[in-house]
């Protein structure tokens, strides 16, 4: 076993809204360093500042590549609160695929869901409009282009209000409170 593999590890983090997926920021915004004290661990992939949920960090380059490189087709699942009462035609369009500026995008699975009971409060909360309903959708992807889920829901006329990544492969976020992290055994072979 090589030294890089001998000490390899995986860290699961429930990234809060407004936190950057990096350890420093010249503008003084919240970063991973405000939550995580694990020298040598770096984010395997990204999650937008205005998105929440599961972020994996590792100290092993091979694991990092298996998590983030599209050729491994690792499924990532998102819980999405959209503006409006999403209908079956919009869900079907997401399943078939929608055309984005950088090419077609298709979810591997899409279904309407209820808001999970275990969902944490977001700070700050999303805007609430009394006369416009919201709905929740679960979307699974095997690619991860920049702001892809947000662009996909906008393409079917249901803009994303809140986006939470709940799963990366077999790892899930539900055992962590917002801002909490823990080490975990890696499900990725090195």
mmCIF file of N, CA and C in Angstrom, residues 78-162:
data_model
loop_
_atom_site.group_PDB
_atom_site.id
_atom_site.type_symbol
_atom_site.label_atom_id
_atom_site.label_comp_id
_atom_site.label_asym_id
_atom_site.label_seq_id
_atom_site.Cartn_x
_atom_site.Cartn_y
_atom_site.Cartn_z
ATOM 1 N N UNK A 78 -30.377 15.281 -5.384
ATOM 2 C CA UNK A 78 -30.690 16.619 -4.874
ATOM 3 C C UNK A 78 -32.160 16.711 -4.483
ATOM 4 N N UNK A 79 -32.418 17.454 -3.434
ATOM 5 C CA UNK A 79 -33.761 17.810 -3.025
ATOM 6 C C UNK A 79 -33.934 19.274 -3.407
ATOM 7 N N UNK A 80 -34.951 19.553 -4.222
ATOM 8 C CA UNK A 80 -35.099 20.879 -4.807
ATOM 9 C C UNK A 80 -36.474 21.449 -4.487
ATOM 10 N N UNK A 81 -36.496 22.611 -3.872
ATOM 11 C CA UNK A 81 -37.750 23.328 -3.673
ATOM 12 C C UNK A 81 -37.879 24.302 -4.835
ATOM 13 N N UNK A 82 -38.983 24.190 -5.571
ATOM 14 C CA UNK A 82 -39.175 25.037 -6.740
ATOM 15 C C UNK A 82 -40.339 25.992 -6.517
ATOM 16 N N UNK A 83 -40.293 27.082 -7.250
ATOM 17 C CA UNK A 83 -41.334 28.102 -7.216
ATOM 18 C C UNK A 83 -42.505 27.597 -8.047
ATOM 19 N N UNK A 84 -43.662 27.407 -7.423
ATOM 20 C CA UNK A 84 -44.849 26.940 -8.132
ATOM 21 C C UNK A 84 -45.165 25.488 -7.816
ATOM 22 N N UNK A 85 -46.308 25.060 -8.298
ATOM 23 C CA UNK A 85 -46.796 23.698 -8.096
ATOM 24 C C UNK A 85 -46.380 22.874 -9.322
ATOM 25 N N UNK A 86 -45.217 22.249 -9.260
ATOM 26 C CA UNK A 86 -44.662 21.573 -10.424
ATOM 27 C C UNK A 86 -45.618 20.494 -10.928
ATOM 28 N N UNK A 87 -45.759 20.416 -12.246
ATOM 29 C CA UNK A 87 -46.715 19.494 -12.849
ATOM 30 C C UNK A 87 -46.003 18.350 -13.564
ATOM 31 N N UNK A 88 -46.780 17.355 -13.965
ATOM 32 C CA UNK A 88 -46.219 16.165 -14.614
ATOM 33 C C UNK A 88 -45.516 16.491 -15.932
ATOM 34 N N UNK A 89 -46.037 17.386 -16.781
ATOM 35 C CA UNK A 89 -45.284 17.722 -18.000
ATOM 36 C C UNK A 89 -43.869 18.247 -17.711
ATOM 37 N N UNK A 90 -43.717 19.061 -16.664
ATOM 38 C CA UNK A 90 -42.383 19.576 -16.313
ATOM 39 C C UNK A 90 -41.488 18.450 -15.811
ATOM 40 N N UNK A 91 -42.048 17.549 -15.000
ATOM 41 C CA UNK A 91 -41.264 16.403 -14.513
ATOM 42 C C UNK A 91 -40.841 15.518 -15.681
ATOM 43 N N UNK A 92 -41.748 15.287 -16.624
ATOM 44 C CA UNK A 92 -41.420 14.473 -17.807
ATOM 45 C C UNK A 92 -40.322 15.136 -18.633
ATOM 46 N N UNK A 93 -40.376 16.447 -18.774
ATOM 47 C CA UNK A 93 -39.341 17.163 -19.531
ATOM 48 C C UNK A 93 -37.975 16.986 -18.876
ATOM 49 N N UNK A 94 -37.925 17.035 -17.539
ATOM 50 C CA UNK A 94 -36.656 16.829 -16.834
ATOM 51 C C UNK A 94 -36.151 15.399 -17.039
ATOM 52 N N UNK A 95 -37.063 14.430 -17.085
ATOM 53 C CA UNK A 95 -36.676 13.028 -17.322
ATOM 54 C C UNK A 95 -36.162 12.827 -18.743
ATOM 55 N N UNK A 96 -36.829 13.440 -19.724
ATOM 56 C CA UNK A 96 -36.431 13.308 -21.134
ATOM 57 C C UNK A 96 -35.137 14.063 -21.409
ATOM 58 N N UNK A 97 -34.975 15.195 -20.735
ATOM 59 C CA UNK A 97 -33.817 16.045 -20.945
ATOM 60 C C UNK A 97 -34.225 17.407 -21.456
ATOM 61 N N UNK A 98 -33.497 18.410 -21.032
ATOM 62 C CA UNK A 98 -33.755 19.782 -21.463
ATOM 63 C C UNK A 98 -32.489 20.336 -22.108
ATOM 64 N N UNK A 99 -32.686 21.278 -22.984
ATOM 65 C CA UNK A 99 -31.563 21.900 -23.675
ATOM 66 C C UNK A 99 -31.083 23.108 -22.869
ATOM 67 N N UNK A 100 -29.813 23.092 -22.483
ATOM 68 C CA UNK A 100 -29.196 24.219 -21.798
ATOM 69 C C UNK A 100 -28.200 24.868 -22.752
ATOM 70 N N UNK A 101 -27.690 26.033 -22.397
ATOM 71 C CA UNK A 101 -26.737 26.727 -23.278
ATOM 72 C C UNK A 101 -25.499 25.890 -23.562
ATOM 73 N N UNK A 102 -25.101 25.038 -22.605
ATOM 74 C CA UNK A 102 -23.902 24.207 -22.806
ATOM 75 C C UNK A 102 -24.244 22.770 -23.212
ATOM 76 N N UNK A 103 -25.447 22.570 -23.747
ATOM 77 C CA UNK A 103 -25.828 21.257 -24.260
ATOM 78 C C UNK A 103 -26.989 20.646 -23.502
ATOM 79 N N UNK A 104 -27.426 19.471 -23.955
ATOM 80 C CA UNK A 104 -28.561 18.819 -23.304
ATOM 81 C C UNK A 104 -28.203 18.318 -21.909
ATOM 82 N N UNK A 105 -29.210 18.305 -21.041
ATOM 83 C CA UNK A 105 -29.019 17.813 -19.674
ATOM 84 C C UNK A 105 -30.238 16.978 -19.301
ATOM 85 N N UNK A 106 -29.978 15.791 -18.748
ATOM 86 C CA UNK A 106 -31.069 14.889 -18.390
ATOM 87 C C UNK A 106 -30.796 14.302 -17.017
ATOM 88 N N UNK A 107 -31.833 14.264 -16.214
ATOM 89 C CA UNK A 107 -31.733 13.630 -14.905
ATOM 90 C C UNK A 107 -31.890 12.120 -15.079
ATOM 91 N N UNK A 108 -31.208 11.351 -14.231
ATOM 92 C CA UNK A 108 -31.380 9.903 -14.279
ATOM 93 C C UNK A 108 -32.643 9.488 -13.539
ATOM 94 N N UNK A 109 -33.098 10.344 -12.622
ATOM 95 C CA UNK A 109 -34.340 10.083 -11.893
ATOM 96 C C UNK A 109 -34.920 11.420 -11.455
ATOM 97 N N UNK A 110 -36.234 11.545 -11.588
ATOM 98 C CA UNK A 110 -36.947 12.743 -11.153
ATOM 99 C C UNK A 110 -38.273 12.299 -10.558
ATOM 100 N N UNK A 111 -38.590 12.812 -9.377
ATOM 101 C CA UNK A 111 -39.910 12.536 -8.798
ATOM 102 C C UNK A 111 -40.286 13.657 -7.858
ATOM 103 N N UNK A 112 -41.566 13.899 -7.791
ATOM 104 C CA UNK A 112 -42.089 14.889 -6.850
ATOM 105 C C UNK A 112 -42.122 14.225 -5.476
ATOM 106 N N UNK A 113 -41.751 14.975 -4.440
ATOM 107 C CA UNK A 113 -41.719 14.446 -3.077
ATOM 108 C C UNK A 113 -42.312 15.473 -2.122
ATOM 109 N N UNK A 114 -42.589 15.017 -0.922
ATOM 110 C CA UNK A 114 -43.004 15.916 0.141
ATOM 111 C C UNK A 114 -41.753 16.469 0.823
ATOM 112 N N UNK A 115 -41.876 17.605 1.467
ATOM 113 C CA UNK A 115 -40.755 18.156 2.235
ATOM 114 C C UNK A 115 -40.414 17.174 3.359
ATOM 115 N N UNK A 116 -39.152 16.739 3.451
ATOM 116 C CA UNK A 116 -38.781 15.772 4.500
ATOM 117 C C UNK A 116 -38.936 16.360 5.897
ATOM 118 N N UNK A 117 -39.425 15.536 6.817
ATOM 119 C CA UNK A 117 -39.615 15.972 8.204
ATOM 120 C C UNK A 117 -38.280 16.330 8.853
ATOM 121 N N UNK A 118 -37.188 15.664 8.444
ATOM 122 C CA UNK A 118 -35.885 15.880 9.068
ATOM 123 C C UNK A 118 -35.117 17.071 8.485
ATOM 124 N N UNK A 119 -35.752 17.812 7.582
ATOM 125 C CA UNK A 119 -35.076 18.939 6.945
ATOM 126 C C UNK A 119 -34.830 20.066 7.943
ATOM 127 N N UNK A 120 -33.615 20.571 7.958
ATOM 128 C CA UNK A 120 -33.220 21.661 8.844
ATOM 129 C C UNK A 120 -33.711 22.994 8.294
ATOM 130 N N UNK A 121 -33.804 23.983 9.169
ATOM 131 C CA UNK A 121 -34.160 25.348 8.757
ATOM 132 C C UNK A 121 -32.982 25.956 8.019
ATOM 133 N N UNK A 122 -33.274 26.761 7.023
ATOM 134 C CA UNK A 122 -32.215 27.456 6.300
ATOM 135 C C UNK A 122 -32.083 28.864 6.849
ATOM 136 N N UNK A 123 -30.833 29.320 6.986
ATOM 137 C CA UNK A 123 -30.550 30.691 7.406
ATOM 138 C C UNK A 123 -29.836 31.415 6.286
ATOM 139 N N UNK A 124 -30.398 32.460 5.729
ATOM 140 C CA UNK A 124 -31.740 32.971 5.974
ATOM 141 C C UNK A 124 -32.772 32.093 5.271
ATOM 142 N N UNK A 125 -34.016 32.137 5.725
ATOM 143 C CA UNK A 125 -35.048 31.329 5.078
ATOM 144 C C UNK A 125 -35.334 31.832 3.665
ATOM 145 N N UNK A 126 -35.900 30.954 2.828
ATOM 146 C CA UNK A 126 -36.270 31.399 1.481
ATOM 147 C C UNK A 126 -37.423 32.372 1.587
ATOM 148 N N UNK A 127 -37.614 33.160 0.545
ATOM 149 C CA UNK A 127 -38.733 34.097 0.567
ATOM 150 C C UNK A 127 -40.041 33.309 0.464
ATOM 151 N N UNK A 128 -41.046 33.786 1.136
ATOM 152 C CA UNK A 128 -42.356 33.146 1.101
ATOM 153 C C UNK A 128 -43.345 34.136 0.513
ATOM 154 N N UNK A 129 -44.047 33.668 -0.511
ATOM 155 C CA UNK A 129 -45.085 34.498 -1.117
ATOM 156 C C UNK A 129 -46.428 33.813 -0.874
ATOM 157 N N UNK A 130 -47.306 34.516 -0.245
ATOM 158 C CA UNK A 130 -48.566 33.952 0.229
ATOM 159 C C UNK A 130 -49.399 33.310 -0.880
ATOM 160 N N UNK A 131 -49.409 33.880 -2.067
ATOM 161 C CA UNK A 131 -50.288 33.400 -3.138
ATOM 162 C C UNK A 131 -49.610 32.498 -4.151
ATOM 163 N N UNK A 132 -48.338 32.196 -3.972
ATOM 164 C CA UNK A 132 -47.643 31.317 -4.911
ATOM 165 C C UNK A 132 -47.110 30.114 -4.144
ATOM 166 N N UNK A 133 -47.587 28.918 -4.489
ATOM 167 C CA UNK A 133 -47.127 27.724 -3.777
ATOM 168 C C UNK A 133 -45.706 27.338 -4.184
ATOM 169 N N UNK A 134 -45.123 26.465 -3.397
ATOM 170 C CA UNK A 134 -43.847 25.857 -3.768
ATOM 171 C C UNK A 134 -44.047 24.343 -3.750
ATOM 172 N N UNK A 135 -43.148 23.632 -4.381
ATOM 173 C CA UNK A 135 -43.191 22.173 -4.356
ATOM 174 C C UNK A 135 -41.774 21.638 -4.305
ATOM 175 N N UNK A 136 -41.658 20.359 -3.950
ATOM 176 C CA UNK A 136 -40.359 19.702 -3.787
ATOM 177 C C UNK A 136 -40.186 18.603 -4.815
ATOM 178 N N UNK A 137 -38.977 18.517 -5.345
ATOM 179 C CA UNK A 137 -38.632 17.519 -6.350
ATOM 180 C C UNK A 137 -37.312 16.882 -5.956
ATOM 181 N N UNK A 138 -37.200 15.588 -6.178
ATOM 182 C CA UNK A 138 -35.929 14.891 -5.995
ATOM 183 C C UNK A 138 -35.362 14.622 -7.385
ATOM 184 N N UNK A 139 -34.127 15.058 -7.605
ATOM 185 C CA UNK A 139 -33.474 14.924 -8.914
ATOM 186 C C UNK A 139 -32.134 14.232 -8.725
ATOM 187 N N UNK A 140 -31.895 13.195 -9.525
ATOM 188 C CA UNK A 140 -30.605 12.497 -9.508
ATOM 189 C C UNK A 140 -29.885 12.741 -10.822
ATOM 190 N N UNK A 141 -28.584 13.015 -10.729
ATOM 191 C CA UNK A 141 -27.744 13.278 -11.897
ATOM 192 C C UNK A 141 -26.484 12.436 -11.827
ATOM 193 N N UNK A 142 -25.887 12.184 -12.988
ATOM 194 C CA UNK A 142 -24.582 11.535 -13.022
ATOM 195 C C UNK A 142 -23.536 12.450 -13.646
ATOM 196 N N UNK A 143 -23.866 13.709 -13.738
ATOM 197 C CA UNK A 143 -22.917 14.717 -14.178
ATOM 198 C C UNK A 143 -23.120 15.912 -13.267
ATOM 199 N N UNK A 144 -22.273 16.887 -13.357
ATOM 200 C CA UNK A 144 -22.396 18.015 -12.452
ATOM 201 C C UNK A 144 -21.874 19.287 -13.063
ATOM 202 N N UNK A 145 -22.567 19.777 -14.053
ATOM 203 C CA UNK A 145 -22.159 21.044 -14.656
ATOM 204 C C UNK A 145 -22.529 22.207 -13.745
ATOM 205 N N UNK A 146 -21.917 23.336 -13.979
ATOM 206 C CA UNK A 146 -22.133 24.527 -13.155
ATOM 207 C C UNK A 146 -23.612 24.888 -13.088
ATOM 208 N N UNK A 147 -24.146 24.914 -11.871
ATOM 209 C CA UNK A 147 -25.527 25.311 -11.592
ATOM 210 C C UNK A 147 -26.544 24.524 -12.426
ATOM 211 N N UNK A 148 -26.232 23.277 -12.694
ATOM 212 C CA UNK A 148 -27.036 22.468 -13.601
ATOM 213 C C UNK A 148 -28.475 22.264 -13.129
ATOM 214 N N UNK A 149 -28.678 21.889 -11.882
ATOM 215 C CA UNK A 149 -30.046 21.646 -11.399
ATOM 216 C C UNK A 149 -30.866 22.934 -11.492
ATOM 217 N N UNK A 150 -30.296 24.047 -11.076
ATOM 218 C CA UNK A 150 -31.005 25.325 -11.144
ATOM 219 C C UNK A 150 -31.384 25.672 -12.588
ATOM 220 N N UNK A 151 -30.464 25.443 -13.505
ATOM 221 C CA UNK A 151 -30.735 25.756 -14.912
ATOM 222 C C UNK A 151 -31.784 24.803 -15.494
ATOM 223 N N UNK A 152 -31.772 23.551 -15.051
ATOM 224 C CA UNK A 152 -32.754 22.584 -15.543
ATOM 225 C C UNK A 152 -34.168 22.933 -15.075
ATOM 226 N N UNK A 153 -34.326 23.265 -13.787
ATOM 227 C CA UNK A 153 -35.677 23.594 -13.311
ATOM 228 C C UNK A 153 -36.163 24.907 -13.929
ATOM 229 N N UNK A 154 -35.263 25.846 -14.155
ATOM 230 C CA UNK A 154 -35.642 27.097 -14.823
ATOM 231 C C UNK A 154 -36.086 26.828 -16.258
ATOM 232 N N UNK A 155 -35.447 25.850 -16.918
ATOM 233 C CA UNK A 155 -35.784 25.520 -18.306
ATOM 234 C C UNK A 155 -37.205 24.976 -18.446
ATOM 235 N N UNK A 156 -37.762 24.417 -17.360
ATOM 236 C CA UNK A 156 -39.142 23.919 -17.393
ATOM 237 C C UNK A 156 -40.084 24.879 -16.647
ATOM 238 N N UNK A 157 -39.602 26.101 -16.426
ATOM 239 C CA UNK A 157 -40.398 27.200 -15.844
ATOM 240 C C UNK A 157 -40.780 27.010 -14.383
ATOM 241 N N UNK A 158 -39.919 26.308 -13.626
ATOM 242 C CA UNK A 158 -40.095 26.178 -12.183
ATOM 243 C C UNK A 158 -38.756 26.495 -11.514
ATOM 244 N N UNK A 159 -38.466 27.783 -11.313
ATOM 245 C CA UNK A 159 -37.166 28.181 -10.765
ATOM 246 C C UNK A 159 -36.902 27.568 -9.388
ATOM 247 N N UNK A 160 -35.645 27.244 -9.152
ATOM 248 C CA UNK A 160 -35.216 26.683 -7.877
ATOM 249 C C UNK A 160 -35.175 27.772 -6.811
ATOM 250 N N UNK A 161 -35.788 27.475 -5.671
ATOM 251 C CA UNK A 161 -35.728 28.361 -4.514
ATOM 252 C C UNK A 161 -34.697 27.871 -3.500
ATOM 253 N N UNK A 162 -34.628 26.545 -3.338
ATOM 254 C CA UNK A 162 -33.710 25.946 -2.374
ATOM 255 C C UNK A 162 -33.189 24.651 -2.972
#
